[in-house]
């Protein structure tokens, strides 16, 4: 294992922000990970996956551990279900494609989300009416302090909307090394109810879609709507959709009666952050090299040489304007470093 000093992270984060790691190491085996943690006990560490959910606003004064563990295997199956395990460093979309090719259903709605498998439980990734928690069986994680491998069940992960125990109470305590998903082999639960999936399938003349059709439809929709980080630096949705109380919603709705909303339960309502940002006048706006995407207001972009601080300043400006306009606070989804 080679530990590299003063390592440029620009090509390791999808925002394409230039920032240096004090030290950087890629780990390819569990034994390597254990050794690095043992040798760097009590030092500052920072964990890196695909770099698609972080905004680097400064150099990282720590040893950056790039989790590059590889491997995929079926660990259990019967006639109807397969439990498929993937190591943390596997690319998420490639894993989804592997599952579709092998007729394992359940992940197809999460096609084309960037990043690695090991990071998916951290914010309970979700898209097109599906979240990782819907198929999650367990994950294995290494305790940074003791180097023990621990298995976390779904309940222990405390999944919620873009949240888990690893983002909350246990933040920076564990490194996820692998994840097991419970997937269907027959009677796939095809979910085309969300967004434009049904329309995309109809446009292709598909009446009874397979999991492969759904994955392809979602891939096409995402490509048409979201900027490709290889062409325009971004981290997907920069903000979470705010969940507010019914009372807060009613106050805002009285003044803004066209506000879209989804009732979650008796006392909570979810409001699309993209709509709030668009109404606040930010859609397509550019400030130097930092901007708001022209098709999707939830996505902040780096037109080339924006610094992390410039993107952060823009995000603060958006948060303040949305709060002043609607009385609704929007929180970052991206990890600001
Ligand atoms: C174009 C685009 C579209 C996106 N669309 C979606 C979407 O539809 N839905 C969605 O939920 N997300 C979406 N995202 C966000 C992102 O892809 C996911 O959150 C993804 O799971 C992040 O994975 P990563 O490996 O890149 O994480 P990283 O950015 O590398 O890390 C994220 C956080 O997890 C920590 N971490 C990384 N690996 C580990 C590990 N093995 N153990 C413990 N901690 C770790 C890091 O320290 C950091 O705090 C999108 C991003 C982009 C760029």
Coordinates of C-alpha atoms and ligand atoms in Angstrom, one line a residue:
X1 CA 0.0 0.0 0.0
X2 CA 1.4 3.4 -1.0
X3 CA 0.6 6.4 1.1
X4 CA 0.9 9.5 -1.0
X5 CA 1.5 13.0 0.5
X6 CA -0.1 16.2 -0.7
X7 CA -2.5 14.3 -3.0
X8 CA -4.8 16.2 -5.4
X9 CA -8.5 15.2 -5.0
X10 CA -9.9 17.1 -7.9
X11 CA -10.4 14.0 -10.0
X12 CA -11.8 12.0 -7.0
X13 CA -14.8 14.3 -6.4
X14 CA -17.7 14.8 -8.9
X15 CA -17.8 18.6 -8.2
X16 CA -14.3 18.7 -9.7
X17 CA -13.1 20.9 -6.8
X18 CA -9.4 21.2 -6.4
X19 CA -8.4 20.3 -2.8
X20 CA -5.4 18.4 -1.4
X21 CA -5.3 15.5 1.1
X22 CA -2.4 15.7 3.6
X23 CA -2.0 12.0 2.8
X24 CA -3.9 9.5 0.6
X25 CA -4.1 5.7 0.4
X26 CA -6.3 3.4 -1.6
X27 CA -7.2 0.1 0.2
X28 CA -8.1 -3.0 -1.8
X29 CA -8.4 -5.7 0.9
X30 CA -9.9 -5.9 4.4
X31 CA -6.4 -6.8 5.7
X32 CA -5.0 -3.6 4.2
X33 CA -7.8 -1.6 5.8
X34 CA -7.1 -3.1 9.2
X35 CA -3.4 -2.5 8.8
X36 CA -3.9 1.2 7.9
X37 CA -6.2 1.8 10.8
X38 CA -3.8 0.0 13.2
X39 CA -0.9 2.0 12.0
X40 CA -2.7 5.4 12.1
X41 CA -4.5 5.0 15.4
X42 CA -5.4 8.4 17.0
X43 CA -4.6 10.2 13.7
X44 CA -7.1 12.3 11.8
X45 CA -8.8 10.1 9.1
X46 CA -11.2 10.9 6.3
X47 CA -13.1 8.2 4.3
X48 CA -13.6 8.5 0.5
X49 CA -15.8 6.4 -1.8
X50 CA -16.7 7.8 -5.2
X51 CA -16.6 11.4 -4.1
X52 CA -20.1 12.1 -5.5
X53 CA -21.8 13.4 -2.3
X54 CA -19.3 15.8 -0.9
X55 CA -18.3 19.5 -1.3
X56 CA -14.7 20.1 -0.5
X57 CA -14.3 23.6 0.8
X58 CA -10.8 23.2 2.1
X59 CA -7.8 20.9 1.9
X60 CA -8.2 17.7 4.0
X61 CA -5.7 17.8 6.9
X62 CA -6.0 14.0 7.4
X63 CA -5.1 10.7 6.0
X64 CA -7.7 10.1 3.3
X65 CA -8.6 6.4 3.0
X66 CA -10.1 5.6 -0.4
X67 CA -12.2 2.4 0.1
X68 CA -11.5 0.4 -3.0
X69 CA -12.7 -3.1 -1.9
X70 CA -14.0 -5.1 -4.9
X71 CA -16.1 -8.2 -5.3
X72 CA -19.7 -9.3 -5.8
X73 CA -21.3 -12.7 -4.8
X74 CA -24.6 -14.4 -4.2
X75 CA -24.4 -15.4 -0.5
X76 CA -27.8 -17.1 -0.3
X77 CA -30.7 -17.9 -2.5
X78 CA -33.9 -20.0 -2.9
X79 CA -36.2 -20.2 -5.8
X80 CA -37.7 -16.7 -5.3
X81 CA -35.0 -14.6 -3.6
X82 CA -31.3 -14.0 -3.8
X83 CA -29.1 -12.2 -1.2
X84 CA -26.4 -10.5 -3.1
X85 CA -23.3 -9.1 -1.4
X86 CA -21.2 -6.4 -3.0
X87 CA -17.9 -5.0 -1.5
X88 CA -17.9 -1.3 -0.7
X89 CA -15.7 -0.1 -3.5
X90 CA -17.8 -1.5 -6.3
X91 CA -19.3 1.2 -8.5
X92 CA -23.0 1.4 -7.7
X93 CA -24.4 1.6 -11.2
X94 CA -22.2 -1.2 -12.4
X95 CA -23.6 -3.3 -9.5
X96 CA -27.2 -2.4 -10.5
X97 CA -26.4 -3.5 -14.1
X98 CA -24.9 -6.8 -12.8
X99 CA -28.2 -7.4 -10.8
X100 CA -30.4 -6.6 -13.8
X101 CA -28.3 -8.9 -16.1
X102 CA -28.6 -11.7 -13.6
X103 CA -32.4 -11.1 -13.3
X104 CA -32.2 -10.0 -9.6
X105 CA -34.9 -7.4 -9.2
X106 CA -35.2 -4.5 -6.7
X107 CA -32.5 -2.0 -7.5
X108 CA -33.4 -1.0 -11.1
X109 CA -35.1 2.2 -10.0
X110 CA -31.8 3.3 -8.5
X111 CA -30.0 3.1 -11.9
X112 CA -27.3 5.6 -12.8
X113 CA -26.8 7.0 -9.2
X114 CA -23.1 7.8 -9.0
X115 CA -20.8 6.6 -6.2
X116 CA -19.9 3.3 -4.6
X117 CA -21.9 0.5 -3.0
X118 CA -20.4 1.0 0.4
X119 CA -21.7 4.6 0.6
X120 CA -25.3 3.8 -0.3
X121 CA -26.5 3.0 3.2
X122 CA -25.0 6.2 4.6
X123 CA -27.7 8.5 3.2
X124 CA -30.1 5.7 2.3
X125 CA -29.9 6.6 -1.3
X126 CA -33.2 7.0 -3.1
X127 CA -34.7 7.8 -6.5
X128 CA -37.9 7.1 -8.5
X129 CA -39.9 5.8 -5.6
X130 CA -37.3 3.4 -4.2
X131 CA -34.8 3.7 -1.4
X132 CA -31.9 1.4 -0.5
X133 CA -33.7 0.4 2.7
X134 CA -36.4 -1.4 0.6
X135 CA -33.9 -4.2 -0.4
X136 CA -31.2 -3.8 2.3
X137 CA -30.5 -6.9 4.4
X138 CA -27.3 -6.0 6.2
X139 CA -24.0 -4.3 5.9
X140 CA -20.6 -5.1 7.4
X141 CA -18.5 -2.3 8.8
X142 CA -15.1 -2.0 10.4
X143 CA -14.9 -0.2 13.8
X144 CA -12.3 2.5 13.2
X145 CA -11.1 2.3 16.8
X146 CA -11.0 -1.5 17.4
X147 CA -10.7 -2.8 13.7
X148 CA -13.5 -5.3 14.5
X149 CA -15.9 -6.1 11.7
X150 CA -19.5 -5.7 12.8
X151 CA -22.7 -6.6 11.0
X152 CA -25.5 -4.0 11.0
X153 CA -29.1 -5.1 10.4
X154 CA -31.6 -2.9 8.7
X155 CA -33.1 -1.9 12.0
X156 CA -29.7 -1.0 13.4
X157 CA -29.0 1.3 10.4
X158 CA -32.0 3.5 11.5
X159 CA -32.8 4.5 7.9
X160 CA -34.8 7.6 7.2
X161 CA -35.2 10.0 4.3
X162 CA -31.5 10.6 3.2
X163 CA -30.4 9.5 6.7
X164 CA -29.0 6.6 8.6
X165 CA -27.2 5.9 11.9
X166 CA -23.8 6.3 9.9
X167 CA -24.7 10.0 9.1
X168 CA -25.9 10.6 12.7
X169 CA -25.0 8.9 16.0
X170 CA -22.2 6.7 14.5
X171 CA -20.7 9.3 12.1
X172 CA -17.0 8.7 11.6
X173 CA -17.0 5.6 13.8
X174 CA -17.3 2.9 11.1
X175 CA -16.1 2.2 7.6
X176 CA -18.6 0.2 5.7
X177 CA -16.9 -2.7 3.9
X178 CA -19.8 -4.5 2.2
X179 CA -23.6 -4.5 1.8
X180 CA -26.0 -7.4 1.2
X181 CA -29.3 -6.8 -0.7
X182 CA -32.3 -9.1 -0.8
X183 CA -33.5 -9.2 -4.4
X184 CA -36.3 -11.0 -6.3
X185 CA -35.7 -13.8 -8.8
X186 CA -39.3 -14.1 -9.8
X187 CA -42.4 -11.9 -9.4
X188 CA -40.4 -8.7 -9.6
X189 CA -42.1 -5.7 -8.0
X190 CA -42.0 -3.4 -11.1
X191 CA -42.5 0.2 -9.9
X192 CA -43.3 2.6 -12.7
X193 CA -45.5 4.9 -10.8
X194 CA -43.0 7.7 -10.2
X195 CA -42.1 10.7 -12.3
X196 CA -41.9 10.0 -16.1
X197 CA -41.1 6.3 -16.0
X198 CA -44.5 5.2 -17.5
X199 CA -44.3 7.9 -20.2
X200 CA -40.8 6.9 -21.1
X201 CA -41.8 3.2 -21.4
X202 CA -44.9 4.0 -23.5
X203 CA -42.8 6.1 -25.8
X204 CA -40.7 3.0 -26.5
X205 CA -43.8 0.9 -27.0
X206 CA -43.3 -1.2 -23.9
X207 CA -46.5 -2.4 -22.3
X208 CA -45.3 -5.0 -19.8
X209 CA -41.8 -3.8 -18.7
X210 CA -39.1 -6.0 -17.4
X211 CA -36.6 -4.9 -14.7
X212 CA -34.2 -4.2 -17.6
X213 CA -36.7 -2.0 -19.3
X214 CA -37.3 0.0 -16.1
X215 CA -33.5 0.4 -15.5
X216 CA -33.0 1.6 -19.1
X217 CA -36.0 4.0 -18.9
X218 CA -34.7 5.6 -15.7
X219 CA -31.2 5.8 -17.1
X220 CA -32.5 7.6 -20.2
X221 CA -34.6 10.0 -18.0
X222 CA -31.7 10.8 -15.7
X223 CA -29.4 11.4 -18.6
X224 CA -31.9 13.9 -20.1
X225 CA -32.4 15.8 -16.8
X226 CA -29.2 15.7 -14.7
X227 CA -25.8 17.0 -15.7
X228 CA -23.1 14.4 -16.2
X229 CA -20.4 15.1 -13.7
X230 CA -17.8 14.3 -16.3
X231 CA -19.0 17.3 -18.3
X232 CA -20.2 19.6 -15.6
X233 CA -19.1 19.3 -12.0
X234 CA -21.9 18.6 -9.5
X235 CA -23.0 16.4 -6.7
X236 CA -26.6 15.6 -7.6
X237 CA -29.3 17.2 -5.4
X238 CA -27.5 19.7 -3.2
X239 CA -30.5 20.1 -0.8
X240 CA -33.0 17.7 0.8
X241 CA -36.7 18.2 0.2
X242 CA -37.8 19.9 3.4
X243 CA -40.3 18.0 5.6
X244 CA -42.3 20.5 7.6
X245 CA -45.2 20.4 10.0
X246 CA -48.8 20.9 8.7
X247 CA -49.0 24.2 10.6
X248 CA -45.8 25.5 8.9
X249 CA -47.1 24.3 5.6
X250 CA -50.5 26.0 6.0
X251 CA -48.8 29.3 6.8
X252 CA -46.6 29.1 3.7
X253 CA -49.4 27.8 1.5
X254 CA -51.7 30.7 2.4
X255 CA -49.2 33.1 0.8
X256 CA -48.1 30.7 -2.0
X257 CA -51.1 28.7 -3.1
X258 CA -49.4 27.0 -6.0
X259 CA -46.8 25.3 -3.8
X260 CA -46.5 21.6 -4.7
X261 CA -46.6 19.3 -1.7
X262 CA -46.9 15.7 -0.6
X263 CA -48.7 14.8 2.6
X264 CA -46.5 12.3 4.5
X265 CA -48.7 11.7 7.6
X266 CA -51.2 13.5 9.8
X267 CA -48.7 16.1 10.9
X268 CA -46.0 16.3 8.2
X269 CA -45.8 17.6 4.6
X270 CA -42.9 17.3 2.1
X271 CA -42.2 20.3 -0.2
X272 CA -40.0 19.9 -3.3
X273 CA -36.8 22.0 -2.6
X274 CA -36.3 22.4 -6.4
X275 CA -39.6 24.3 -6.7
X276 CA -38.7 26.6 -3.8
X277 CA -35.3 27.4 -5.3
X278 CA -36.8 28.0 -8.7
X279 CA -39.5 30.4 -7.3
X280 CA -36.8 32.2 -5.4
X281 CA -35.3 33.1 -8.8
X282 CA -32.1 30.9 -8.8
X283 CA -32.8 28.5 -11.6
X284 CA -30.0 28.6 -14.2
X285 CA -28.3 31.5 -12.4
X286 CA -24.5 31.7 -12.5
X287 CA -22.1 33.5 -10.1
X288 CA -18.6 33.2 -11.5
X289 CA -18.0 29.5 -12.0
X290 CA -20.6 28.5 -9.4
X291 CA -24.2 28.1 -10.5
X292 CA -27.6 26.5 -10.3
X293 CA -28.4 24.0 -13.1
X294 CA -30.7 25.3 -15.9
X295 CA -32.9 22.2 -15.9
X296 CA -32.8 21.1 -12.2
X297 CA -32.7 23.8 -9.5
X298 CA -31.7 21.3 -6.8
X299 CA -28.4 20.8 -8.5
X300 CA -25.5 23.2 -7.9
X301 CA -22.8 23.1 -10.5
X302 CA -19.1 24.0 -11.0
X303 CA -18.6 25.5 -14.5
X304 CA -14.9 24.9 -14.2
X305 CA -12.8 26.6 -11.6
X306 CA -15.3 27.3 -8.8
X307 CA -13.9 26.8 -5.3
X308 CA -15.8 24.8 -2.7
X309 CA -16.2 28.0 -0.7
X310 CA -17.9 29.7 -3.7
X311 CA -20.4 26.8 -4.1
X312 CA -21.0 26.9 -0.4
X313 CA -21.6 30.7 -0.5
X314 CA -24.1 30.2 -3.3
X315 CA -25.9 27.5 -1.2
X316 CA -26.1 29.8 1.8
X317 CA -27.5 32.6 -0.4
X318 CA -30.1 30.1 -1.7
X319 CA -31.0 28.9 1.8
X320 CA -31.4 32.4 3.1
X321 CA -33.5 33.6 0.2
X322 CA -35.8 30.5 0.4
X323 CA -36.2 31.0 4.2
X324 CA -37.0 34.8 3.8
X325 CA -39.4 34.1 0.9
X326 CA -41.3 31.0 2.2
X327 CA -40.4 30.7 5.9
X328 CA -39.1 27.2 5.0
X329 CA -35.5 26.1 5.9
X330 CA -33.8 23.8 3.4
X331 CA -30.9 21.6 4.6
X332 CA -27.9 20.4 2.6
X333 CA -28.0 16.8 1.4
X334 CA -24.3 16.9 0.3
X335 CA -21.6 16.5 2.9
X336 CA -19.8 19.8 3.3
X337 CA -16.2 19.2 4.2
Ligands
LIG1 C1 -25.3 13.4 -10.9 C2 -25.6 12.9 -9.5 C3 -26.8 12.3 -9.2 C4 -27.1 11.8 -8.0 N1 -28.4 11.3 -7.7 C5 -28.7 10.8 -6.5 C6 -30.0 10.2 -6.3 O1 -30.8 10.1 -7.2 N2 -30.2 9.7 -5.0 C7 -29.3 9.8 -4.0 O2 -29.6 9.4 -2.9 N3 -28.1 10.3 -4.2 C8 -27.7 10.8 -5.4 N4 -26.5 11.4 -5.6 C9 -25.6 11.5 -4.5 C10 -24.5 10.3 -4.5 O3 -24.4 9.7 -5.7 C11 -24.9 9.3 -3.4 O4 -25.1 9.8 -2.2 C12 -23.8 8.2 -3.3 O5 -24.2 7.1 -2.5 C13 -22.5 8.7 -2.8 O6 -21.5 7.7 -2.9 P1 -20.0 8.0 -2.9 O7 -19.3 6.7 -2.9 O8 -19.6 8.9 -4.1 O9 -19.8 8.8 -1.6 P2 -18.6 9.8 -1.2 O10 -19.0 11.2 -1.7 O11 -17.3 9.3 -1.4 O12 -18.9 9.9 0.4 C14 -20.0 10.4 1.0 C15 -19.9 10.4 2.5 O13 -19.7 9.1 3.0 C16 -18.5 8.8 3.7 N5 -18.0 7.5 3.2 C17 -17.7 7.2 1.9 N6 -17.4 5.8 1.9 C18 -17.6 5.3 3.1 C19 -17.5 4.0 3.7 N7 -17.2 2.9 3.0 N8 -17.8 3.9 5.0 C20 -18.1 5.0 5.8 N9 -18.2 6.2 5.3 C21 -18.0 6.4 4.0 C22 -17.6 10.0 3.2 O14 -16.6 10.3 4.2 C23 -18.6 11.1 3.0 O15 -18.9 11.7 4.3 C24 -26.2 11.9 -6.9 C25 -24.9 12.4 -7.2 C26 -24.6 12.9 -8.5 C27 -23.2 13.5 -8.7

